[in-house]
Amino acid sequence: MKRIIKGRWAIFAVWLVVTVLLSVFQPDINVILQQRGQSPLNDDSPSVIASSILKKMEATNGTDNLVVFYNQDKISDDEMKSIGEAVQAMKDSSTELGIDKIIDPFGTPEAKSSLISSDGTTLMVSFKLDKGARDINDIKNAFEEKLQNAGVEHYLTGEDFITGDYLEASIAGVEKSAVLTVLFILVILIIMFRSVVTPLVSLLTVAVAYLTSMGITAQLIDRAGFPVTTLTQVLMILILFGIGTDYNILLFNRFKEELSHGLSVDDAIIRTYKTAGKTIAFSILTVLIAFFSLIFSESPIYKSAISVVIGGAMLLLEIVTLTPFVMKQLGPRIFWPSKNANGHKESRIWGGITAFSTKRAVVSVLLTVAVIGVSVVFYQQKLNFDQVGELGDAYPASKGFNIVAEHFGKGQAMPSTLVIESGSALDNNDALSVIDKVTEKIKAIDGVEQVSSVTQPEGKQIDDLYISSQMTSVSDGLSQMQDGLNQLGDGFGGAEAQLGGADFSQVGDMAAGTAQLHDAVTALAGGLSQLQAGLDGSASDAQTLSGGLKAIETNLSQMSGGLKTLADNYSAMQSGYLEMGKNYQSAAGALLGIKSALSQMQGMAAALGESVPSVKGDANYQGMKASIDTLLSSLGNMTPEGMEALNSNYNAVTAGFNEANTNLAAMSAGLSQLAAGLKSVESGLGQASDGIGTIVTNMNKVASGLDQMKAGQEQLASGLEQFGAFGSQLTQVADALKQISDGLGQSKDFLTQFSADKTFHMPDEALASADFKPALDTFMSGDRTITKMIIVLKDDPYSKDAVNTIKEINDAVSSGLKGTVLSDAGYGISGPSSTTCDMNDILSRDLNRMIIIVLIGVFLVLMLVIRSFWTSVMITLSLVGAYFAATFISNSIFIGLLHYPGVSSYVPFFSFIVIVALGVDYSIFLMMRFREFGHMKPKEAIVLASRQIGGVVLSAAVILGGTFATLMPSGMLLLTELAVTVITGLIILCFIMLPLFLPATISLMSRLPKSGVDTEDTAQDARV
């Protein structure tokens, strides 16, 4: 210390230069905070992982936000037009604004019902904002420029804008608190020291420590990625000005006391630092240990408070180097204009409480345990993450959110997004079935309003894509098919009977007879030719010729009658044949249709077995599947190619009939002409030669027709023979149809069991259709390995109910994917509710773990300072008791009386750190003074120490409590709750735990042998 006093000017110069440089070149942490935001979670948190997966899936970066247009009466048509023009101005400036994926009721009419409230007062426009490194206020100004002519109230809301307004409110609250803190400390110190110099010196020296520590912290934040939050600056101000002022009070009171003993300024400084300085060093060490332990925290928010370690180190360095310079330069004038040479007055309050506690030690301990025990037993940790609720309607983003919540539902403004990432494509029935089951599981949760997914794009099931609907349709189709098969079976039975009774052998006889007729006609034509020659040579045989001609005429008449009968028989046979052809072709076509239907049923049965594995062991299922396989096997030969061959034969027979009928008609015409020619011969033999020539010509035609007719009859006989073979198989077909009908009946009965089965199954053609592609593009990534679900919750996204719903959704997804084709898929939920859920888990784990770590560190420091195990244990217990009692009272105020859903998320942890760190300070103040009275009995020493140090501790508590009280006018619920909790903890420490509980335990332990609280062996050490 002597060297420090001697080199004080150099030290002062160094402090001055360092402070100026760090202040001038200090980055603005508020700007950094606006640009970077505060990250409440680690990169391995589920919601952060989900956001990173979602970024891979989305083609554009950014977060979803809203523009809310509002007219409390109703948006008029003119206002609607103005809003449309404003929205169009947004779209035209989308690149400038950094927005994409705009959804509005003007450009997307199908979304109109979900974007305009039912009462017509509110209209939403959704967009994705890529904030980048831009300041949120600059973004808001750019939007306002485009929306200035909207004609109605409008608000920008969503995650980015709510966070921006929350940061703005926090920064404004911190700045207001800083000013109030300085003014409060100045007033209190003036009243305490009756001096204007002492408060200024104290504030200036602490301000130097604050400026240098903030300069270093800001550089680390800007250059090294040091975590930063809205609490970084406020904690630095509160802790440094709070405990810094406390330490200065202790130092200045001791310095004043030493001066009153007649010591010189240098000796008084040295003596002050040997006593109070050691106390301050140990006290700052506990603060550093408490805050440095935050390095083990999971939450970046908690880690950001490590900056207090930098502040504490700079404060200790300032107290050891710069404060002695001020003491040396000002000397007694540091207390001007006060003439009081004595140090701090003794505290009668602490003296009285400690005297009672040492006399009634058991009663005091039991009383303390009872009071603290009640608060511990009934303590409940209820955290509130509702930033919107903290802001109220004072900020545009929160007001816009509240309007949306009122007119659309609380979850509509900021929905959650579930993402599932698989190593393989998801656009197949197996994966889609799992996705749909997960969708249904989530929809069944009470806190969920709506779920949209790739299988349910509009938030509801598409009936045609489920086995229940498909099975009902199939069952109805099977009934119709079964009825048709029964009719076909009956028809085939009749057809087979008709075909079996038909005698196609007569067609062969007809062919033989036609051949004989052909020969006769040919002979007749030859005879007539000779006749013609005879007529040309002689006229004496005219009479004989006339008689012969009459005989020929008679034969021709009989031949014509025979041809007519033959033609009639052919026509009748052809008509029956055509009717039979229609029946067999319709039956064969039906069989091919049945075969196709059975093939589809076989695929559906296989899909049913895969989607409902338990059904594979069902006897009915196995019987149905076996029946389908058997039926398909029996129809294996029934192919389109076979039908074509059969139809070819049928067509050939039909052609034979047609040709025979044509030839018969021609022969009939020829015979008619032949008869006419003979009459001409008969009427005039003179013209006989010409008539017979005509007859011969016609007879040749008849012979030619008979020749063709014979060929047609032979072809007909061949076709009918083949068709007759088909007829012989009709009995087998009829039997097979009966089996098919029976099998279809069994299948229908079995499928009826699945009429309520909501298993998703999309036919392959539907899966590959253009109609389904928009859903795939909207809810899946380009490579189809990532899918998402949009989940709208019923509750406020920041509420405890929403957090519980997110936990249920996580459980539902985990169980829904387990044991499926997506069991190895990664998943996560992004959005405010998921972030809040993860924060709740992390902060709860951190609080429980950090309490243990901090208490272990504090206990070790206490052991080092006090060198008494049990006293260190009792002090640690008193700190824990003060914390639980303070949080219990704070919860009673804010949750019980004011009906908040919980205390702000960061309040329990930071109030614990502050109460423990400062409580250890005050405990060390007391115990260091206690150790100075080593020549006295412990009971007497603790009472005297309490009287002497009580005033300092109470003054320090007033300073620190007042410092935290300056947070209340900030307008931030978080800061108000933190202030109330810390102030309550200080009151409990200063009036219960330190003057009542701790002295009582010291008194009780002093009665035990080797208790470790005897002051005689440590008194000398305390005076060194």
PDB file of N, CA and C in Angstrom, residues 478-533:
ATOM      1  N   LEU A 478     -67.999 -54.329 -54.212  1.00  0.00           N
ATOM      2  CA  LEU A 478     -68.010 -55.790 -54.148  1.00  0.00           C
ATOM      3  C   LEU A 478     -69.445 -56.324 -54.159  1.00  0.00           C
ATOM      4  N   SER A 479     -70.349 -55.610 -53.483  1.00  0.00           N
ATOM      5  CA  SER A 479     -71.746 -56.055 -53.487  1.00  0.00           C
ATOM      6  C   SER A 479     -72.306 -56.027 -54.894  1.00  0.00           C
ATOM      7  N   GLN A 480     -72.047 -54.915 -55.612  1.00  0.00           N
ATOM      8  CA  GLN A 480     -72.529 -54.819 -56.990  1.00  0.00           C
ATOM      9  C   GLN A 480     -71.863 -55.888 -57.862  1.00  0.00           C
ATOM     10  N   MET A 481     -70.569 -56.090 -57.654  1.00  0.00           N
ATOM     11  CA  MET A 481     -69.843 -57.070 -58.443  1.00  0.00           C
ATOM     12  C   MET A 481     -70.378 -58.470 -58.167  1.00  0.00           C
ATOM     13  N   GLN A 482     -70.702 -58.726 -56.915  1.00  0.00           N
ATOM     14  CA  GLN A 482     -71.214 -60.052 -56.568  1.00  0.00           C
ATOM     15  C   GLN A 482     -72.561 -60.298 -57.225  1.00  0.00           C
ATOM     16  N   ASP A 483     -73.445 -59.280 -57.219  1.00  0.00           N
ATOM     17  CA  ASP A 483     -74.731 -59.418 -57.884  1.00  0.00           C
ATOM     18  C   ASP A 483     -74.539 -59.668 -59.380  1.00  0.00           C
ATOM     19  N   GLY A 484     -73.619 -58.911 -59.988  1.00  0.00           N
ATOM     20  CA  GLY A 484     -73.354 -59.088 -61.413  1.00  0.00           C
ATOM     21  C   GLY A 484     -72.819 -60.475 -61.726  1.00  0.00           C
ATOM     22  N   LEU A 485     -71.930 -60.962 -60.868  1.00  0.00           N
ATOM     23  CA  LEU A 485     -71.371 -62.294 -61.087  1.00  0.00           C
ATOM     24  C   LEU A 485     -72.450 -63.373 -60.994  1.00  0.00           C
ATOM     25  N   ASN A 486     -73.368 -63.182 -60.036  1.00  0.00           N
ATOM     26  CA  ASN A 486     -74.451 -64.166 -59.918  1.00  0.00           C
ATOM     27  C   ASN A 486     -75.300 -64.186 -61.186  1.00  0.00           C
ATOM     28  N   GLN A 487     -75.581 -62.996 -61.720  1.00  0.00           N
ATOM     29  CA  GLN A 487     -76.346 -62.939 -62.960  1.00  0.00           C
ATOM     30  C   GLN A 487     -75.568 -63.563 -64.122  1.00  0.00           C
ATOM     31  N   LEU A 488     -74.263 -63.276 -64.179  1.00  0.00           N
ATOM     32  CA  LEU A 488     -73.435 -63.863 -65.232  1.00  0.00           C
ATOM     33  C   LEU A 488     -73.406 -65.380 -65.120  1.00  0.00           C
ATOM     34  N   GLY A 489     -73.306 -65.861 -63.895  1.00  0.00           N
ATOM     35  CA  GLY A 489     -73.282 -67.309 -63.691  1.00  0.00           C
ATOM     36  C   GLY A 489     -74.558 -67.945 -64.209  1.00  0.00           C
ATOM     37  N   ASP A 490     -75.699 -67.308 -63.872  1.00  0.00           N
ATOM     38  CA  ASP A 490     -76.965 -67.834 -64.377  1.00  0.00           C
ATOM     39  C   ASP A 490     -77.007 -67.771 -65.902  1.00  0.00           C
ATOM     40  N   GLY A 491     -76.533 -66.662 -66.475  1.00  0.00           N
ATOM     41  CA  GLY A 491     -76.532 -66.525 -67.938  1.00  0.00           C
ATOM     42  C   GLY A 491     -75.631 -67.548 -68.596  1.00  0.00           C
ATOM     43  N   PHE A 492     -74.466 -67.798 -68.006  1.00  0.00           N
ATOM     44  CA  PHE A 492     -73.556 -68.781 -68.579  1.00  0.00           C
ATOM     45  C   PHE A 492     -74.150 -70.182 -68.521  1.00  0.00           C
ATOM     46  N   GLY A 493     -74.905 -70.435 -67.436  1.00  0.00           N
ATOM     47  CA  GLY A 493     -75.536 -71.747 -67.354  1.00  0.00           C
ATOM     48  C   GLY A 493     -76.520 -71.939 -68.498  1.00  0.00           C
ATOM     49  N   GLY A 494     -77.345 -70.908 -68.770  1.00  0.00           N
ATOM     50  CA  GLY A 494     -78.295 -70.997 -69.877  1.00  0.00           C
ATOM     51  C   GLY A 494     -77.595 -71.056 -71.216  1.00  0.00           C
ATOM     52  N   ALA A 495     -76.543 -70.253 -71.362  1.00  0.00           N
ATOM     53  CA  ALA A 495     -75.812 -70.247 -72.632  1.00  0.00           C
ATOM     54  C   ALA A 495     -75.181 -71.608 -72.898  1.00  0.00           C
ATOM     55  N   GLU A 496     -74.664 -72.197 -71.847  1.00  0.00           N
ATOM     56  CA  GLU A 496     -74.022 -73.504 -72.016  1.00  0.00           C
ATOM     57  C   GLU A 496     -75.054 -74.546 -72.427  1.00  0.00           C
ATOM     58  N   ALA A 497     -76.277 -74.440 -71.845  1.00  0.00           N
ATOM     59  CA  ALA A 497     -77.343 -75.394 -72.190  1.00  0.00           C
ATOM     60  C   ALA A 497     -77.742 -75.223 -73.647  1.00  0.00           C
ATOM     61  N   GLN A 498     -77.829 -73.931 -74.061  1.00  0.00           N
ATOM     62  CA  GLN A 498     -78.198 -73.703 -75.462  1.00  0.00           C
ATOM     63  C   GLN A 498     -77.108 -74.204 -76.405  1.00  0.00           C
ATOM     64  N   LEU A 499     -75.875 -73.904 -76.067  1.00  0.00           N
ATOM     65  CA  LEU A 499     -74.786 -74.358 -76.927  1.00  0.00           C
ATOM     66  C   LEU A 499     -74.670 -75.874 -76.932  1.00  0.00           C
ATOM     67  N   GLY A 500     -74.944 -76.451 -75.765  1.00  0.00           N
ATOM     68  CA  GLY A 500     -74.864 -77.909 -75.694  1.00  0.00           C
ATOM     69  C   GLY A 500     -75.940 -78.567 -76.536  1.00  0.00           C
ATOM     70  N   GLY A 501     -77.158 -77.949 -76.702  1.00  0.00           N
ATOM     71  CA  GLY A 501     -78.239 -78.531 -77.496  1.00  0.00           C
ATOM     72  C   GLY A 501     -78.148 -78.200 -78.971  1.00  0.00           C
ATOM     73  N   ALA A 502     -77.266 -77.349 -79.372  1.00  0.00           N
ATOM     74  CA  ALA A 502     -77.172 -76.951 -80.784  1.00  0.00           C
ATOM     75  C   ALA A 502     -76.467 -78.044 -81.594  1.00  0.00           C
ATOM     76  N   ASP A 503     -77.046 -78.363 -82.846  1.00  0.00           N
ATOM     77  CA  ASP A 503     -76.455 -79.389 -83.712  1.00  0.00           C
ATOM     78  C   ASP A 503     -75.801 -78.703 -84.891  1.00  0.00           C
ATOM     79  N   PHE A 504     -74.493 -78.403 -84.730  1.00  0.00           N
ATOM     80  CA  PHE A 504     -73.753 -77.733 -85.801  1.00  0.00           C
ATOM     81  C   PHE A 504     -73.297 -78.718 -86.890  1.00  0.00           C
ATOM     82  N   SER A 505     -73.597 -80.036 -86.698  1.00  0.00           N
ATOM     83  CA  SER A 505     -73.196 -81.019 -87.727  1.00  0.00           C
ATOM     84  C   SER A 505     -73.979 -80.823 -89.018  1.00  0.00           C
ATOM     85  N   GLN A 506     -75.212 -80.201 -88.914  1.00  0.00           N
ATOM     86  CA  GLN A 506     -76.018 -79.989 -90.126  1.00  0.00           C
ATOM     87  C   GLN A 506     -75.338 -79.018 -91.080  1.00  0.00           C
ATOM     88  N   VAL A 507     -74.470 -78.175 -90.515  1.00  0.00           N
ATOM     89  CA  VAL A 507     -73.756 -77.264 -91.391  1.00  0.00           C
ATOM     90  C   VAL A 507     -72.891 -78.052 -92.356  1.00  0.00           C
ATOM     91  N   GLY A 508     -72.310 -79.160 -91.897  1.00  0.00           N
ATOM     92  CA  GLY A 508     -71.519 -80.027 -92.800  1.00  0.00           C
ATOM     93  C   GLY A 508     -72.398 -80.673 -93.850  1.00  0.00           C
ATOM     94  N   ASP A 509     -73.603 -81.167 -93.434  1.00  0.00           N
ATOM     95  CA  ASP A 509     -74.530 -81.748 -94.409  1.00  0.00           C
ATOM     96  C   ASP A 509     -74.943 -80.739 -95.458  1.00  0.00           C
ATOM     97  N   MET A 510     -75.149 -79.497 -94.959  1.00  0.00           N
ATOM     98  CA  MET A 510     -75.533 -78.446 -95.901  1.00  0.00           C
ATOM     99  C   MET A 510     -74.413 -78.207 -96.897  1.00  0.00           C
ATOM    100  N   ALA A 511     -73.227 -78.300 -96.478  1.00  0.00           N
ATOM    101  CA  ALA A 511     -72.102 -78.104 -97.400  1.00  0.00           C
ATOM    102  C   ALA A 511     -72.048 -79.212 -98.445  1.00  0.00           C
ATOM    103  N   ALA A 512     -72.329 -80.483 -98.003  1.00  0.00           N
ATOM    104  CA  ALA A 512     -72.320 -81.593 -98.959  1.00  0.00           C
ATOM    105  C   ALA A 512     -73.459 -81.444 -99.968  1.00  0.00           C
ATOM    106  N   GLY A 513     -74.636 -81.082 -99.470  1.00  0.00           N
ATOM    107  CA  GLY A 513     -75.769 -80.895-100.377  1.00  0.00           C
ATOM    108  C   GLY A 513     -75.522 -79.785-101.371  1.00  0.00           C
ATOM    109  N   THR A 514     -74.901 -78.722-100.881  1.00  0.00           N
ATOM    110  CA  THR A 514     -74.593 -77.610-101.778  1.00  0.00           C
ATOM    111  C   THR A 514     -73.630 -78.056-102.867  1.00  0.00           C
ATOM    112  N   ALA A 515     -72.696 -78.938-102.499  1.00  0.00           N
ATOM    113  CA  ALA A 515     -71.744 -79.445-103.509  1.00  0.00           C
ATOM    114  C   ALA A 515     -72.490 -80.223-104.592  1.00  0.00           C
ATOM    115  N   GLN A 516     -73.474 -81.084-104.159  1.00  0.00           N
ATOM    116  CA  GLN A 516     -74.242 -81.838-105.134  1.00  0.00           C
ATOM    117  C   GLN A 516     -75.069 -80.912-106.022  1.00  0.00           C
ATOM    118  N   LEU A 517     -75.642 -79.882-105.410  1.00  0.00           N
ATOM    119  CA  LEU A 517     -76.426 -78.912-106.170  1.00  0.00           C
ATOM    120  C   LEU A 517     -75.556 -78.214-107.199  1.00  0.00           C
ATOM    121  N   HIS A 518     -74.340 -77.942-106.772  1.00  0.00           N
ATOM    122  CA  HIS A 518     -73.398 -77.291-107.680  1.00  0.00           C
ATOM    123  C   HIS A 518     -73.152 -78.159-108.913  1.00  0.00           C
ATOM    124  N   ASP A 519     -72.966 -79.496-108.672  1.00  0.00           N
ATOM    125  CA  ASP A 519     -72.706 -80.408-109.789  1.00  0.00           C
ATOM    126  C   ASP A 519     -73.918 -80.485-110.737  1.00  0.00           C
ATOM    127  N   ALA A 520     -75.107 -80.515-110.137  1.00  0.00           N
ATOM    128  CA  ALA A 520     -76.337 -80.606-110.955  1.00  0.00           C
ATOM    129  C   ALA A 520     -76.502 -79.370-111.812  1.00  0.00           C
ATOM    130  N   VAL A 521     -76.276 -78.222-111.216  1.00  0.00           N
ATOM    131  CA  VAL A 521     -76.405 -76.964-111.959  1.00  0.00           C
ATOM    132  C   VAL A 521     -75.392 -76.918-113.079  1.00  0.00           C
ATOM    133  N   THR A 522     -74.205 -77.409-112.810  1.00  0.00           N
ATOM    134  CA  THR A 522     -73.160 -77.410-113.835  1.00  0.00           C
ATOM    135  C   THR A 522     -73.571 -78.302-114.994  1.00  0.00           C
ATOM    136  N   ALA A 523     -74.109 -79.499-114.630  1.00  0.00           N
ATOM    137  CA  ALA A 523     -74.567 -80.427-115.683  1.00  0.00           C
ATOM    138  C   ALA A 523     -75.703 -79.831-116.482  1.00  0.00           C
ATOM    139  N   LEU A 524     -76.610 -79.159-115.745  1.00  0.00           N
ATOM    140  CA  LEU A 524     -77.734 -78.542-116.418  1.00  0.00           C
ATOM    141  C   LEU A 524     -77.268 -77.470-117.394  1.00  0.00           C
ATOM    142  N   ALA A 525     -76.324 -76.692-116.953  1.00  0.00           N
ATOM    143  CA  ALA A 525     -75.796 -75.643-117.835  1.00  0.00           C
ATOM    144  C   ALA A 525     -75.177 -76.278-119.089  1.00  0.00           C
ATOM    145  N   GLY A 526     -74.494 -77.433-118.914  1.00  0.00           N
ATOM    146  CA  GLY A 526     -73.890 -78.100-120.067  1.00  0.00           C
ATOM    147  C   GLY A 526     -74.966 -78.589-121.033  1.00  0.00           C
ATOM    148  N   GLY A 527     -76.004 -79.204-120.468  1.00  0.00           N
ATOM    149  CA  GLY A 527     -77.085 -79.700-121.292  1.00  0.00           C
ATOM    150  C   GLY A 527     -77.738 -78.584-122.084  1.00  0.00           C
ATOM    151  N   LEU A 528     -77.913 -77.460-121.452  1.00  0.00           N
ATOM    152  CA  LEU A 528     -78.548 -76.319-122.102  1.00  0.00           C
ATOM    153  C   LEU A 528     -77.658 -75.795-123.231  1.00  0.00           C
ATOM    154  N   SER A 529     -76.415 -75.853-123.002  1.00  0.00           N
ATOM    155  CA  SER A 529     -75.501 -75.401-124.063  1.00  0.00           C
ATOM    156  C   SER A 529     -75.650 -76.282-125.300  1.00  0.00           C
ATOM    157  N   GLN A 530     -75.734 -77.607-125.009  1.00  0.00           N
ATOM    158  CA  GLN A 530     -75.929 -78.513-126.138  1.00  0.00           C
ATOM    159  C   GLN A 530     -77.270 -78.250-126.796  1.00  0.00           C
ATOM    160  N   LEU A 531     -78.254 -77.949-125.947  1.00  0.00           N
ATOM    161  CA  LEU A 531     -79.582 -77.666-126.482  1.00  0.00           C
ATOM    162  C   LEU A 531     -79.529 -76.471-127.408  1.00  0.00           C
ATOM    163  N   GLN A 532     -78.825 -75.512-126.979  1.00  0.00           N
ATOM    164  CA  GLN A 532     -78.711 -74.325-127.813  1.00  0.00           C
ATOM    165  C   GLN A 532     -78.071 -74.655-129.144  1.00  0.00           C
ATOM    166  N   ALA A 533     -77.075 -75.514-129.066  1.00  0.00           N
ATOM    167  CA  ALA A 533     -76.412 -75.906-130.312  1.00  0.00           C
ATOM    168  C   ALA A 533     -77.383 -76.655-131.217  1.00  0.00           C
TER     169      ALA A 533
END
